[in-house]
Amino acid sequence: MSNTERTLSIIKPDALERNLEEEIKTLLIKNNLKIKDSKKIHLSKDEAAEFYKVHQSKPFYNDLCAYLSSGPIIAMILEGENAVSLYRRIMGATDPKKAEANTIRKIYGISIDKNSVHGSDSFDNAKKEIDFFFKN
Ligand code: IDP
Ligand code: MG
């Protein structure tokens, strides 16, 4: 049975400033994900804090919010078969050093904090994160 899903992807500031938008989008499309919508946005620190609020108790929260709001990002709605888990696989592990070969983070990630992309971790969070960027 088919299971078409949508998930949220972000091209983070480190990747955008290295002009990797088109390369990353091509890689997504090659891996059977359709880009249904895409927009460039520069979040304020407060907006980044809202987006990442699940991590507010973590020691790296403040740096994470400062980083996500440090420059423009690309937010995208991806659609495909089992898109949430498919995209997590294509994205690779949080720490680029631990990411599998041919994943986005392995190819482009600089470090655990500058790991080039974000991806929703569940179907429910994907809905919430898509609404965060694309409602209205
Ligand atoms: P994920 O992006 O693979 O889902 P999460 O655990 O949800 O990973 O963490 C969100 C983001 O916070 C990561 O993408 C990474 O940029 C950053 N992060 C996670 N763990 C650490 C850490 O130990 N030190 C610094 N930054 C971290
Ligand atoms: Mg996460």
Coordinates of C-alpha atoms and ligand atoms in Angstrom, one line a residue:
M1 CA 0.0 0.0 0.0
S2 CA 1.3 3.4 -0.8
N3 CA 2.0 5.9 2.0
T4 CA 2.6 9.4 0.6
E5 CA 3.8 11.8 3.3
R6 CA 5.1 15.3 3.6
T7 CA 8.1 16.4 5.7
L8 CA 9.9 19.6 6.4
S9 CA 13.5 20.2 5.3
I10 CA 15.7 23.2 6.0
I11 CA 18.9 24.1 4.3
K12 CA 20.8 25.7 7.2
P13 CA 22.9 28.9 7.0
D14 CA 26.3 27.1 6.6
A15 CA 25.1 25.3 3.5
L16 CA 23.3 28.3 2.0
E17 CA 26.3 30.5 2.4
R18 CA 28.3 27.9 0.5
N19 CA 25.8 28.1 -2.4
L20 CA 24.7 24.5 -1.9
E21 CA 21.0 25.1 -2.4
E22 CA 20.8 23.7 -6.0
E23 CA 23.1 20.7 -5.2
I24 CA 21.1 19.7 -2.2
K25 CA 17.8 20.1 -4.0
T26 CA 19.1 17.9 -6.9
L27 CA 20.1 15.2 -4.4
L28 CA 16.6 15.3 -2.9
I29 CA 14.9 15.0 -6.2
K30 CA 17.2 12.1 -7.3
N31 CA 16.1 10.3 -4.1
N32 CA 12.4 10.4 -5.1
L33 CA 11.4 13.4 -3.0
K34 CA 9.3 16.1 -4.6
I35 CA 9.8 19.7 -3.5
K36 CA 6.3 21.0 -3.2
D37 CA 7.2 24.4 -1.8
S38 CA 10.4 26.2 -1.0
K39 CA 11.1 29.6 0.5
K40 CA 14.1 31.6 1.6
I41 CA 13.7 33.2 5.0
H42 CA 15.9 34.8 7.7
L43 CA 14.5 33.8 11.1
S44 CA 14.9 36.1 14.1
K45 CA 16.5 34.6 17.2
D46 CA 13.0 34.4 18.9
E47 CA 11.6 32.6 15.9
A48 CA 14.5 30.1 15.9
A49 CA 14.0 29.6 19.6
E50 CA 10.3 28.8 19.0
F51 CA 11.2 26.4 16.2
Y52 CA 13.7 24.5 18.3
K53 CA 11.8 24.8 21.6
V54 CA 11.9 21.0 22.1
H55 CA 15.6 21.4 22.7
Q56 CA 15.3 24.2 25.3
S57 CA 16.7 22.2 28.1
K58 CA 19.8 21.2 26.1
P59 CA 23.2 22.8 26.8
F60 CA 23.5 23.7 23.1
Y61 CA 20.1 25.4 22.8
N62 CA 21.3 29.0 22.9
D63 CA 24.0 28.4 20.3
L64 CA 21.6 26.4 18.1
C65 CA 19.1 29.2 18.0
A66 CA 21.8 31.8 17.4
Y67 CA 23.1 29.7 14.6
L68 CA 19.8 29.0 12.9
S69 CA 19.1 32.8 12.9
S70 CA 22.6 33.8 11.8
G71 CA 21.7 34.0 8.1
P72 CA 19.1 33.1 5.5
I73 CA 17.8 29.5 5.3
I74 CA 15.7 27.6 2.8
A75 CA 12.5 25.9 4.2
M76 CA 11.0 23.2 1.9
I77 CA 8.0 20.9 2.0
L78 CA 9.1 17.5 0.7
E79 CA 6.7 14.9 -0.5
G80 CA 7.1 11.2 -1.3
E81 CA 6.6 7.6 -0.2
N82 CA 7.4 7.4 3.5
A83 CA 9.0 10.9 3.1
V84 CA 9.7 11.4 6.9
S85 CA 11.9 8.3 7.3
L86 CA 13.2 8.5 3.7
Y87 CA 14.4 12.0 4.1
R88 CA 16.0 11.3 7.6
R89 CA 18.0 8.5 5.9
I90 CA 19.1 10.7 3.0
M91 CA 20.0 13.5 5.5
G92 CA 22.2 11.2 7.6
A93 CA 23.2 11.2 11.3
T94 CA 23.2 14.5 13.3
D95 CA 27.0 14.4 13.6
P96 CA 28.5 14.4 10.0
K97 CA 31.4 12.3 11.3
K98 CA 28.9 9.5 12.1
A99 CA 26.8 9.9 9.0
E100 CA 26.7 7.2 6.4
A101 CA 28.4 7.6 3.0
N102 CA 26.4 9.6 0.4
T103 CA 24.1 11.3 2.9
I104 CA 23.7 15.1 2.8
R105 CA 25.4 15.5 6.2
K106 CA 28.3 13.3 5.2
I107 CA 28.9 15.1 1.9
Y108 CA 28.3 18.7 3.1
G109 CA 28.2 18.8 6.9
I110 CA 31.0 20.7 8.6
S111 CA 30.3 19.7 12.3
I112 CA 27.5 18.6 14.6
D113 CA 26.3 22.2 14.9
K114 CA 26.9 23.2 11.3
N115 CA 25.4 20.1 9.8
S116 CA 23.8 21.8 6.7
V117 CA 20.2 20.5 6.9
H118 CA 17.3 19.9 9.2
G119 CA 14.6 17.2 8.8
S120 CA 11.5 16.5 10.8
D121 CA 11.8 13.4 13.0
S122 CA 8.2 12.2 12.9
F123 CA 5.0 12.5 11.0
D124 CA 3.4 14.6 13.7
N125 CA 6.4 16.9 14.0
A126 CA 6.5 17.2 10.2
K127 CA 3.0 18.6 10.2
K128 CA 3.8 21.1 13.0
E129 CA 7.0 22.2 11.3
I130 CA 5.4 22.6 7.9
D131 CA 2.8 24.8 9.6
F132 CA 5.5 26.8 11.3
F133 CA 6.9 27.9 7.9
F134 CA 4.1 27.7 5.5
K135 CA 0.8 28.5 7.3
N136 CA -0.9 31.6 5.7
Ligands
IDP1 P1 18.7 16.2 14.2 O1 18.9 17.6 13.5 O2 19.5 15.1 13.6 O3 17.2 15.8 14.3 P2 18.6 16.9 17.0 O4 19.0 16.0 18.1 O5 17.1 17.1 16.9 O6 19.3 16.4 15.7 O7 19.3 18.3 17.3 C1 18.9 19.5 16.6 C2 20.1 20.2 16.1 O8 20.9 20.6 17.2 C3 21.1 19.3 15.3 O9 20.8 19.2 13.9 C4 22.4 20.0 15.5 O10 22.6 21.1 14.6 C5 22.3 20.5 16.9 N1 22.9 19.6 17.9 C6 22.5 18.4 18.3 N2 23.3 17.9 19.2 C7 24.3 18.8 19.4 C8 25.4 18.8 20.3 O11 25.7 17.9 21.0 N3 26.2 19.9 20.2 C9 25.9 21.0 19.4 N4 24.8 21.0 18.6 C10 24.0 19.9 18.6
MG2 MG 15.7 16.8 15.4

